[in-house]
PDB file of C-alpha atoms in Angstrom:
ATOM      1  CA  MET A 282      64.059 -20.775 -48.841  1.00 44.00           C
ATOM      2  CA  GLU A 283      63.675 -24.547 -48.918  1.00 53.00           C
ATOM      3  CA  GLN A 284      67.458 -25.095 -48.945  1.00 56.00           C
ATOM      4  CA  GLN A 285      67.946 -22.862 -45.917  1.00 57.00           C
ATOM      5  CA  ASN A 286      65.278 -24.739 -43.970  1.00 67.00           C
ATOM      6  CA  THR A 287      66.778 -28.061 -45.012  1.00 92.00           C
ATOM      7  CA  ILE A 288      70.297 -27.077 -43.968  1.00 96.00           C
ATOM      8  CA  LEU A 289      68.957 -25.984 -40.587  1.00 95.00           C
ATOM      9  CA  VAL A 290      67.160 -29.303 -40.167  1.00 96.00           C
ATOM     10  CA  GLN A 291      70.303 -31.242 -41.165  1.00 97.00           C
ATOM     11  CA  THR A 292      72.438 -29.275 -38.714  1.00 98.00           C
ATOM     12  CA  TYR A 293      69.867 -29.676 -35.942  1.00 97.00           C
ATOM     13  CA  GLU A 294      69.750 -33.436 -36.574  1.00 97.00           C
ATOM     14  CA  LEU A 295      73.557 -33.620 -36.493  1.00 98.00           C
ATOM     15  CA  LEU A 296      73.590 -31.774 -33.162  1.00 98.00           C
ATOM     16  CA  LYS A 297      70.968 -34.103 -31.724  1.00 98.00           C
ATOM     17  CA  PHE A 298      72.873 -37.166 -32.970  1.00 98.00           C
ATOM     18  CA  MET A 299      76.206 -35.927 -31.622  1.00 98.00           C
ATOM     19  CA  ILE A 300      74.780 -35.183 -28.186  1.00 97.00           C
ATOM     20  CA  GLY A 301      73.955 -38.890 -27.970  1.00 96.00           C
ATOM     21  CA  VAL A 302      77.426 -39.869 -29.184  1.00 97.00           C
ATOM     22  CA  LEU A 303      79.223 -37.480 -26.839  1.00 96.00           C
ATOM     23  CA  LYS A 304      77.482 -38.980 -23.798  1.00 95.00           C
ATOM     24  CA  HIS A 305      79.696 -42.050 -24.224  1.00 95.00           C
ATOM     25  CA  PHE A 306      83.021 -40.214 -24.362  1.00 96.00           C
ATOM     26  CA  PRO A 307      85.479 -40.713 -21.492  1.00 95.00           C
ATOM     27  CA  ARG A 308      84.611 -38.334 -18.666  1.00 92.00           C
ATOM     28  CA  GLU A 309      87.653 -36.080 -19.057  1.00 91.00           C
ATOM     29  CA  GLN A 310      87.140 -35.766 -22.823  1.00 92.00           C
ATOM     30  CA  LYS A 311      83.386 -35.313 -22.579  1.00 90.00           C
ATOM     31  CA  PHE A 312      84.012 -31.911 -21.036  1.00 92.00           C
ATOM     32  CA  LEU A 313      86.918 -30.961 -23.304  1.00 95.00           C
ATOM     33  CA  ILE A 314      86.675 -32.231 -26.862  1.00 97.00           C
ATOM     34  CA  GLY A 315      83.005 -33.158 -26.450  1.00 96.00           C
ATOM     35  CA  ASP A 316      82.035 -29.651 -25.408  1.00 97.00           C
ATOM     36  CA  ARG A 317      84.089 -28.199 -28.258  1.00 97.00           C
ATOM     37  CA  ILE A 318      82.328 -30.391 -30.834  1.00 98.00           C
ATOM     38  CA  GLN A 319      78.903 -29.594 -29.429  1.00 98.00           C
ATOM     39  CA  GLY A 320      79.787 -25.894 -29.349  1.00 98.00           C
ATOM     40  CA  LEU A 321      80.983 -25.910 -32.961  1.00 98.00           C
ATOM     41  CA  ILE A 322      77.805 -27.565 -34.197  1.00 99.00           C
ATOM     42  CA  SER A 323      75.717 -25.099 -32.183  1.00 98.00           C
ATOM     43  CA  ASP A 324      77.724 -22.199 -33.636  1.00 98.00           C
ATOM     44  CA  ILE A 325      77.193 -23.552 -37.155  1.00 98.00           C
ATOM     45  CA  MET A 326      73.456 -23.878 -36.608  1.00 98.00           C
ATOM     46  CA  GLU A 327      73.273 -20.347 -35.191  1.00 97.00           C
ATOM     47  CA  ALA A 328      75.239 -18.991 -38.166  1.00 97.00           C
ATOM     48  CA  PHE A 329      72.749 -20.597 -40.561  1.00 96.00           C
ATOM     49  CA  ILE A 330      69.863 -19.027 -38.651  1.00 95.00           C
ATOM     50  CA  GLU A 331      71.594 -15.627 -38.758  1.00 96.00           C
ATOM     51  CA  ALA A 332      72.286 -15.996 -42.489  1.00 95.00           C
ATOM     52  CA  TYR A 333      68.691 -17.009 -43.120  1.00 92.00           C
ATOM     53  CA  TYR A 334      67.431 -13.799 -41.532  1.00 94.00           C
ATOM     54  CA  SER A 335      70.200 -11.550 -42.891  1.00 94.00           C
ATOM     55  CA  GLN A 336      69.742  -9.175 -45.783  1.00 92.00           C
ATOM     56  CA  GLY A 337      71.648  -9.202 -49.072  1.00 86.00           C
ATOM     57  CA  LYS A 338      75.398  -8.891 -48.679  1.00 92.00           C
ATOM     58  CA  GLU A 339      75.345  -9.900 -44.999  1.00 94.00           C
ATOM     59  CA  LYS A 340      74.585 -13.546 -45.848  1.00 95.00           C
ATOM     60  CA  LYS A 341      77.731 -14.507 -47.746  1.00 95.00           C
ATOM     61  CA  PRO A 342      80.315 -13.651 -45.030  1.00 96.00           C
ATOM     62  CA  LYS A 343      78.313 -15.622 -42.467  1.00 96.00           C
ATOM     63  CA  LEU A 344      78.141 -18.637 -44.751  1.00 97.00           C
ATOM     64  CA  MET A 345      81.837 -18.394 -45.660  1.00 97.00           C
ATOM     65  CA  HIS A 346      82.727 -18.360 -41.960  1.00 96.00           C
ATOM     66  CA  THR A 347      80.546 -21.427 -41.524  1.00 97.00           C
ATOM     67  CA  ASN A 348      82.789 -23.267 -44.019  1.00 96.00           C
ATOM     68  CA  ILE A 349      85.705 -22.672 -41.661  1.00 97.00           C
ATOM     69  CA  GLN A 350      83.662 -23.904 -38.700  1.00 98.00           C
ATOM     70  CA  LEU A 351      82.734 -27.063 -40.626  1.00 98.00           C
ATOM     71  CA  GLU A 352      86.414 -27.727 -41.362  1.00 98.00           C
ATOM     72  CA  LYS A 353      87.281 -27.374 -37.664  1.00 98.00           C
ATOM     73  CA  LEU A 354      84.466 -29.782 -36.850  1.00 99.00           C
ATOM     74  CA  ARG A 355      85.824 -32.341 -39.347  1.00 99.00           C
ATOM     75  CA  TYR A 356      89.195 -32.297 -37.598  1.00 98.00           C
ATOM     76  CA  TYR A 357      87.725 -32.720 -34.121  1.00 98.00           C
ATOM     77  CA  VAL A 358      85.520 -35.585 -35.295  1.00 98.00           C
ATOM     78  CA  ARG A 359      88.523 -37.254 -36.935  1.00 98.00           C
ATOM     79  CA  LEU A 360      90.613 -36.801 -33.782  1.00 98.00           C
ATOM     80  CA  CYS A 361      87.940 -38.484 -31.681  1.00 98.00           C
ATOM     81  CA  TYR A 362      87.757 -41.383 -34.114  1.00 98.00           C
ATOM     82  CA  GLU A 363      91.542 -41.813 -34.069  1.00 98.00           C
ATOM     83  CA  LEU A 364      91.466 -41.780 -30.257  1.00 97.00           C
ATOM     84  CA  GLY A 365      88.932 -44.618 -30.386  1.00 97.00           C
ATOM     85  CA  TYR A 366      85.917 -42.788 -28.969  1.00 97.00           C
ATOM     86  CA  TYR A 367      83.565 -44.308 -31.557  1.00 95.00           C
ATOM     87  CA  PRO A 368      83.701 -47.069 -34.198  1.00 96.00           C
ATOM     88  CA  SER A 369      84.385 -46.527 -37.894  1.00 97.00           C
ATOM     89  CA  THR A 370      80.711 -47.012 -38.781  1.00 97.00           C
ATOM     90  CA  LYS A 371      79.684 -44.118 -36.553  1.00 97.00           C
ATOM     91  CA  TYR A 372      82.603 -42.012 -37.816  1.00 98.00           C
ATOM     92  CA  GLY A 373      81.502 -42.615 -41.404  1.00 98.00           C
ATOM     93  CA  LEU A 374      77.930 -41.617 -40.593  1.00 98.00           C
ATOM     94  CA  ILE A 375      79.011 -38.434 -38.806  1.00 98.00           C
ATOM     95  CA  MET A 376      81.327 -37.434 -41.655  1.00 98.00           C
ATOM     96  CA  GLU A 377      78.575 -38.060 -44.229  1.00 98.00           C
ATOM     97  CA  LYS A 378      76.294 -35.711 -42.317  1.00 98.00           C
ATOM     98  CA  ILE A 379      78.998 -33.042 -42.104  1.00 98.00           C
ATOM     99  CA  GLN A 380      79.830 -33.422 -45.812  1.00 98.00           C
ATOM    100  CA  GLU A 381      76.162 -33.039 -46.760  1.00 97.00           C
ATOM    101  CA  ILE A 382      75.849 -29.881 -44.670  1.00 98.00           C
ATOM    102  CA  GLY A 383      79.019 -28.579 -46.343  1.00 98.00           C
ATOM    103  CA  ARG A 384      77.615 -29.285 -49.815  1.00 97.00           C
ATOM    104  CA  MET A 385      74.371 -27.543 -48.945  1.00 97.00           C
ATOM    105  CA  ASN A 386      76.274 -24.557 -47.555  1.00 97.00           C
ATOM    106  CA  GLY A 387      78.345 -24.369 -50.736  1.00 97.00           C
ATOM    107  CA  GLY A 388      75.186 -24.457 -52.834  1.00 96.00           C
ATOM    108  CA  TRP A 389      73.650 -21.678 -50.759  1.00 95.00           C
ATOM    109  CA  ILE A 390      76.791 -19.558 -51.187  1.00 95.00           C
ATOM    110  CA  LYS A 391      76.798 -20.119 -54.962  1.00 96.00           C
ATOM    111  CA  SER A 392      73.143 -19.100 -55.172  1.00 94.00           C
ATOM    112  CA  LEU A 393      73.952 -15.665 -53.734  1.00 93.00           C
ATOM    113  CA  PRO A 394      74.872 -12.693 -55.954  1.00 89.00           C
TER     114      PRO A 394
END
């Protein structure tokens, strides 16, 4: 139970952090790539909540799908960095947060029967 709460907190904190970052995107990208990134993180957080409250065999498919969502998020974050929307220090911090959430998700999946 502690891991699930922690992964939710980490994802929530990433969402909060990214909302601040996305405010500084160029106007046209704020509503394109920015919305997509924010939507992906929101979807990931919602999937963790659904998995937390799911029973038995329902958890694993939700968490496996979340791995795919995390991979999509990594690519969008990388694209924004390569387009110069934030510095390398911020990119590194964002990727660390995403990697940690991915590790926690993997641990949760492995803990399931």
